């Protein structure tokens, strides 16, 4: 298995599998986060956040998800290093725009910027919810006392327009990263004929737009309304 992962196909295969795994998580994560703008009382979001925090399946998936992020990030830099070693001297080629998209030519840069967005998100939200719950207030929802995650998240957006701006930028960068990563992952796994590739490129672009707009809408909602 280790020998396979060190081949060109194996390295791309691992990137594709971890990438698609994270694509699915991002969709679920966004669906929960959008509850922030559909209920100003915070009840819906608190219920969603509590479900994610207490569901046994989610608890099992958390370390797998974390490993997926780590592997995907480290492996992307490793692949870039391998490509750089294979081409230490730049050679003459056609204009990049003629054969590839801007996102595909800058996946590492986009990935690094998305990583900054991810780290910011972890520090401000996940770390507090997971490791500092004693710093959070609680609310009663449906007769049960649960952590008031809504207040934690909403207060950060309400307190700083600069924070909202950076969150919007992070959502847009994530969309750009997904616009290429989505369909290229399927292509690596073998769905590379012309008909399927066009469909996957369309779906990937649509999904990327939804993700970018969804994550951007949340801080903009609080910025405009509050």
mmCIF file of C-alpha atoms in Angstrom:
data_model
loop_
_atom_site.group_PDB
_atom_site.id
_atom_site.type_symbol
_atom_site.label_atom_id
_atom_site.label_comp_id
_atom_site.label_asym_id
_atom_site.label_seq_id
_atom_site.Cartn_x
_atom_site.Cartn_y
_atom_site.Cartn_z
ATOM 1 C CA UNK A 1 0.000 0.000 0.000
ATOM 2 C CA UNK A 2 2.808 2.400 0.901
ATOM 3 C CA UNK A 3 4.479 1.706 -2.443
ATOM 4 C CA UNK A 4 1.237 2.532 -4.251
ATOM 5 C CA UNK A 5 0.894 5.853 -2.395
ATOM 6 C CA UNK A 6 4.393 6.857 -3.457
ATOM 7 C CA UNK A 7 3.542 6.463 -7.140
ATOM 8 C CA UNK A 8 2.146 9.405 -9.097
ATOM 9 C CA UNK A 9 -1.283 7.754 -9.355
ATOM 10 C CA UNK A 10 -1.277 6.769 -5.683
ATOM 11 C CA UNK A 11 -0.453 10.283 -4.515
ATOM 12 C CA UNK A 12 -3.248 11.765 -6.629
ATOM 13 C CA UNK A 13 -5.634 9.022 -5.477
ATOM 14 C CA UNK A 14 -5.058 9.899 -1.811
ATOM 15 C CA UNK A 15 -5.591 13.600 -2.530
ATOM 16 C CA UNK A 16 -8.831 12.817 -4.355
ATOM 17 C CA UNK A 17 -10.271 10.551 -1.642
ATOM 18 C CA UNK A 18 -9.460 12.942 1.207
ATOM 19 C CA UNK A 19 -10.662 15.882 -0.898
ATOM 20 C CA UNK A 20 -14.060 14.326 -1.652
ATOM 21 C CA UNK A 21 -14.443 13.367 2.004
ATOM 22 C CA UNK A 22 -13.892 17.010 2.975
ATOM 23 C CA UNK A 23 -16.245 18.228 0.233
ATOM 24 C CA UNK A 24 -19.035 16.252 1.866
ATOM 25 C CA UNK A 25 -18.210 17.592 5.308
ATOM 26 C CA UNK A 26 -18.195 21.198 4.056
ATOM 27 C CA UNK A 27 -21.715 20.749 2.658
ATOM 28 C CA UNK A 28 -23.024 19.376 5.978
ATOM 29 C CA UNK A 29 -21.206 22.051 7.951
ATOM 30 C CA UNK A 30 -22.667 24.831 5.815
ATOM 31 C CA UNK A 31 -26.201 23.448 6.137
ATOM 32 C CA UNK A 32 -25.910 23.670 9.946
ATOM 33 C CA UNK A 33 -24.333 27.139 9.839
ATOM 34 C CA UNK A 34 -27.091 28.529 7.632
ATOM 35 C CA UNK A 35 -29.491 28.000 10.537
ATOM 36 C CA UNK A 36 -27.856 31.135 11.960
ATOM 37 C CA UNK A 37 -29.721 33.336 9.498
ATOM 38 C CA UNK A 38 -33.079 31.551 9.565
ATOM 39 C CA UNK A 39 -33.801 31.980 13.265
ATOM 40 C CA UNK A 40 -32.636 35.039 15.193
ATOM 41 C CA UNK A 41 -33.631 33.411 18.469
ATOM 42 C CA UNK A 42 -30.749 30.980 17.973
ATOM 43 C CA UNK A 43 -32.845 27.961 18.896
ATOM 44 C CA UNK A 44 -32.487 26.164 15.562
ATOM 45 C CA UNK A 45 -28.735 26.672 15.409
ATOM 46 C CA UNK A 46 -28.275 25.607 19.024
ATOM 47 C CA UNK A 47 -30.231 22.425 18.336
ATOM 48 C CA UNK A 48 -28.125 21.722 15.245
ATOM 49 C CA UNK A 49 -24.863 22.445 17.048
ATOM 50 C CA UNK A 50 -25.923 20.285 20.002
ATOM 51 C CA UNK A 51 -26.782 17.424 17.654
ATOM 52 C CA UNK A 52 -23.352 17.669 16.011
ATOM 53 C CA UNK A 53 -21.668 17.726 19.429
ATOM 54 C CA UNK A 54 -23.553 14.828 21.016
ATOM 55 C CA UNK A 55 -24.383 12.437 18.174
ATOM 56 C CA UNK A 56 -22.310 9.231 18.594
ATOM 57 C CA UNK A 57 -21.715 8.918 14.838
ATOM 58 C CA UNK A 58 -20.369 12.465 14.663
ATOM 59 C CA UNK A 59 -18.059 11.769 17.594
ATOM 60 C CA UNK A 60 -16.640 8.772 15.748
ATOM 61 C CA UNK A 61 -16.237 10.811 12.563
ATOM 62 C CA UNK A 62 -14.490 13.770 14.245
ATOM 63 C CA UNK A 63 -11.003 12.219 14.509
ATOM 64 C CA UNK A 64 -11.371 10.743 11.011
ATOM 65 C CA UNK A 65 -12.326 14.179 9.727
ATOM 66 C CA UNK A 66 -9.367 15.773 11.482
ATOM 67 C CA UNK A 67 -7.039 13.153 9.997
ATOM 68 C CA UNK A 68 -8.564 13.807 6.561
ATOM 69 C CA UNK A 69 -7.787 17.516 6.844
ATOM 70 C CA UNK A 70 -4.228 16.897 8.003
ATOM 71 C CA UNK A 71 -3.491 14.319 5.296
ATOM 72 C CA UNK A 72 -5.042 16.461 2.558
ATOM 73 C CA UNK A 73 -3.074 19.560 3.575
ATOM 74 C CA UNK A 74 0.283 17.848 4.106
ATOM 75 C CA UNK A 75 -0.090 15.731 0.981
ATOM 76 C CA UNK A 76 -0.849 18.800 -1.165
ATOM 77 C CA UNK A 77 2.445 20.402 -0.146
ATOM 78 C CA UNK A 78 4.246 17.105 -0.665
ATOM 79 C CA UNK A 79 2.828 16.784 -4.191
ATOM 80 C CA UNK A 80 3.824 20.349 -5.002
ATOM 81 C CA UNK A 81 7.337 19.624 -3.778
ATOM 82 C CA UNK A 82 7.512 16.469 -5.903
ATOM 83 C CA UNK A 83 6.342 18.413 -8.962
ATOM 84 C CA UNK A 84 8.904 21.117 -8.278
ATOM 85 C CA UNK A 85 11.688 18.501 -8.010
ATOM 86 C CA UNK A 86 10.617 16.978 -11.318
ATOM 87 C CA UNK A 87 10.783 20.398 -13.019
ATOM 88 C CA UNK A 88 13.616 22.348 -11.346
ATOM 89 C CA UNK A 89 13.992 24.493 -14.464
ATOM 90 C CA UNK A 90 11.002 26.181 -16.019
ATOM 91 C CA UNK A 91 10.523 25.332 -19.651
ATOM 92 C CA UNK A 92 8.768 27.230 -22.351
ATOM 93 C CA UNK A 93 5.073 26.504 -22.564
ATOM 94 C CA UNK A 94 1.847 27.921 -23.893
ATOM 95 C CA UNK A 95 0.054 30.670 -22.043
ATOM 96 C CA UNK A 96 -1.424 29.023 -18.916
ATOM 97 C CA UNK A 97 -4.913 30.363 -19.526
ATOM 98 C CA UNK A 98 -5.165 28.508 -22.811
ATOM 99 C CA UNK A 99 -5.145 25.063 -21.232
ATOM 100 C CA UNK A 100 -6.194 25.434 -17.602
ATOM 101 C CA UNK A 101 -8.295 27.548 -15.267
ATOM 102 C CA UNK A 102 -6.912 30.093 -12.832
ATOM 103 C CA UNK A 103 -8.057 27.958 -9.895
ATOM 104 C CA UNK A 104 -6.303 24.848 -11.205
ATOM 105 C CA UNK A 105 -3.018 26.771 -11.592
ATOM 106 C CA UNK A 106 -3.203 28.164 -8.069
ATOM 107 C CA UNK A 107 -4.597 25.277 -6.032
ATOM 108 C CA UNK A 108 -1.708 25.309 -3.562
ATOM 109 C CA UNK A 109 -2.012 29.052 -2.950
ATOM 110 C CA UNK A 110 -5.793 28.777 -2.608
ATOM 111 C CA UNK A 111 -5.374 25.819 -0.291
ATOM 112 C CA UNK A 112 -2.930 27.731 1.908
ATOM 113 C CA UNK A 113 -5.327 30.686 2.159
ATOM 114 C CA UNK A 114 -8.234 28.354 2.927
ATOM 115 C CA UNK A 115 -6.040 26.847 5.659
ATOM 116 C CA UNK A 116 -5.761 30.305 7.252
ATOM 117 C CA UNK A 117 -9.567 30.559 7.116
ATOM 118 C CA UNK A 118 -9.854 27.095 8.688
ATOM 119 C CA UNK A 119 -7.422 27.908 11.503
ATOM 120 C CA UNK A 120 -9.334 31.118 12.258
ATOM 121 C CA UNK A 121 -12.583 29.140 12.352
ATOM 122 C CA UNK A 122 -11.110 26.491 14.673
ATOM 123 C CA UNK A 123 -9.665 29.023 17.121
ATOM 124 C CA UNK A 124 -12.801 31.147 17.327
ATOM 125 C CA UNK A 125 -15.472 28.437 17.325
ATOM 126 C CA UNK A 126 -14.476 24.768 17.428
ATOM 127 C CA UNK A 127 -11.768 25.139 20.087
ATOM 128 C CA UNK A 128 -14.071 27.014 22.451
ATOM 129 C CA UNK A 129 -17.017 24.638 21.975
ATOM 130 C CA UNK A 130 -14.863 21.521 22.270
ATOM 131 C CA UNK A 131 -12.326 22.428 24.928
ATOM 132 C CA UNK A 132 -13.676 25.482 26.762
ATOM 133 C CA UNK A 133 -17.406 24.830 27.207
ATOM 134 C CA UNK A 134 -17.201 26.288 30.728
ATOM 135 C CA UNK A 135 -16.701 29.711 29.121
ATOM 136 C CA UNK A 136 -20.024 29.467 27.298
ATOM 137 C CA UNK A 137 -23.495 30.299 28.542
ATOM 138 C CA UNK A 138 -26.313 27.759 28.407
ATOM 139 C CA UNK A 139 -29.945 27.949 27.307
ATOM 140 C CA UNK A 140 -33.011 25.786 27.764
ATOM 141 C CA UNK A 141 -34.334 24.343 24.493
ATOM 142 C CA UNK A 142 -37.108 21.765 24.516
ATOM 143 C CA UNK A 143 -36.753 21.314 28.241
ATOM 144 C CA UNK A 144 -33.046 20.474 28.025
ATOM 145 C CA UNK A 145 -30.079 22.655 29.001
ATOM 146 C CA UNK A 146 -27.605 22.992 26.122
ATOM 147 C CA UNK A 147 -24.649 25.236 25.313
ATOM 148 C CA UNK A 148 -25.549 28.558 23.709
ATOM 149 C CA UNK A 149 -23.394 28.184 20.608
ATOM 150 C CA UNK A 150 -25.512 30.729 18.759
ATOM 151 C CA UNK A 151 -24.431 33.562 21.052
ATOM 152 C CA UNK A 152 -20.767 32.576 20.684
ATOM 153 C CA UNK A 153 -20.914 32.657 16.883
ATOM 154 C CA UNK A 154 -23.307 35.570 16.430
ATOM 155 C CA UNK A 155 -21.440 37.815 18.871
ATOM 156 C CA UNK A 156 -18.219 37.505 16.862
ATOM 157 C CA UNK A 157 -19.949 38.560 13.653
ATOM 158 C CA UNK A 158 -21.840 41.377 15.370
ATOM 159 C CA UNK A 159 -18.738 42.731 17.089
ATOM 160 C CA UNK A 160 -16.440 43.212 14.098
ATOM 161 C CA UNK A 161 -17.059 44.199 10.476
ATOM 162 C CA UNK A 162 -13.401 43.334 9.782
ATOM 163 C CA UNK A 163 -13.983 39.792 10.995
ATOM 164 C CA UNK A 164 -17.051 39.570 8.746
ATOM 165 C CA UNK A 165 -14.985 40.782 5.792
ATOM 166 C CA UNK A 166 -12.276 38.158 6.311
ATOM 167 C CA UNK A 167 -14.916 35.450 6.722
ATOM 168 C CA UNK A 168 -16.464 36.447 3.378
ATOM 169 C CA UNK A 169 -13.039 36.339 1.728
ATOM 170 C CA UNK A 170 -12.480 32.893 3.241
ATOM 171 C CA UNK A 171 -15.784 31.636 1.848
ATOM 172 C CA UNK A 172 -14.967 32.939 -1.642
ATOM 173 C CA UNK A 173 -11.487 31.385 -1.585
ATOM 174 C CA UNK A 174 -12.987 28.075 -0.477
ATOM 175 C CA UNK A 175 -15.368 28.264 -3.438
ATOM 176 C CA UNK A 176 -12.498 28.831 -5.869
ATOM 177 C CA UNK A 177 -10.597 25.904 -4.376
ATOM 178 C CA UNK A 178 -13.604 23.613 -4.720
ATOM 179 C CA UNK A 179 -14.376 24.733 -8.273
ATOM 180 C CA UNK A 180 -11.370 22.780 -9.495
ATOM 181 C CA UNK A 181 -10.884 20.267 -6.694
ATOM 182 C CA UNK A 182 -14.379 18.757 -6.962
ATOM 183 C CA UNK A 183 -14.311 17.567 -10.559
ATOM 184 C CA UNK A 184 -10.566 16.878 -10.683
ATOM 185 C CA UNK A 185 -10.973 14.406 -7.805
ATOM 186 C CA UNK A 186 -13.506 12.403 -9.812
ATOM 187 C CA UNK A 187 -11.274 12.650 -12.857
ATOM 188 C CA UNK A 188 -8.400 11.116 -10.898
ATOM 189 C CA UNK A 189 -10.700 8.263 -9.838
ATOM 190 C CA UNK A 190 -11.398 7.399 -13.471
ATOM 191 C CA UNK A 191 -14.422 9.486 -14.563
ATOM 192 C CA UNK A 192 -12.491 11.274 -17.256
ATOM 193 C CA UNK A 193 -14.440 10.727 -20.469
ATOM 194 C CA UNK A 194 -15.702 13.869 -22.176
ATOM 195 C CA UNK A 195 -19.389 13.545 -21.239
ATOM 196 C CA UNK A 196 -18.814 12.803 -17.562
ATOM 197 C CA UNK A 197 -16.077 15.402 -17.250
ATOM 198 C CA UNK A 198 -18.330 18.189 -18.544
ATOM 199 C CA UNK A 199 -21.093 17.182 -16.145
ATOM 200 C CA UNK A 200 -18.717 17.021 -13.193
ATOM 201 C CA UNK A 201 -17.222 20.390 -14.079
ATOM 202 C CA UNK A 202 -20.703 21.907 -14.129
ATOM 203 C CA UNK A 203 -21.685 20.265 -10.828
ATOM 204 C CA UNK A 204 -18.364 21.277 -9.288
ATOM 205 C CA UNK A 205 -18.785 24.895 -10.360
ATOM 206 C CA UNK A 206 -22.373 24.976 -9.086
ATOM 207 C CA UNK A 207 -21.375 23.405 -5.776
ATOM 208 C CA UNK A 208 -18.481 25.848 -5.391
ATOM 209 C CA UNK A 209 -20.794 28.815 -5.996
ATOM 210 C CA UNK A 210 -23.299 27.508 -3.432
ATOM 211 C CA UNK A 211 -20.553 27.012 -0.834
ATOM 212 C CA UNK A 212 -19.008 30.442 -1.478
ATOM 213 C CA UNK A 213 -22.364 32.233 -1.364
ATOM 214 C CA UNK A 214 -23.512 30.245 1.664
ATOM 215 C CA UNK A 215 -20.476 30.965 3.828
ATOM 216 C CA UNK A 216 -20.403 34.599 2.656
ATOM 217 C CA UNK A 217 -24.113 35.135 3.363
ATOM 218 C CA UNK A 218 -23.733 34.398 7.082
ATOM 219 C CA UNK A 219 -21.373 37.261 8.056
ATOM 220 C CA UNK A 220 -23.092 39.604 5.584
ATOM 221 C CA UNK A 221 -26.427 38.873 7.248
ATOM 222 C CA UNK A 222 -25.121 39.906 10.660
ATOM 223 C CA UNK A 223 -23.214 42.847 9.210
ATOM 224 C CA UNK A 224 -26.279 44.253 7.464
ATOM 225 C CA UNK A 225 -28.956 43.419 10.021
ATOM 226 C CA UNK A 226 -27.091 44.179 13.231
#
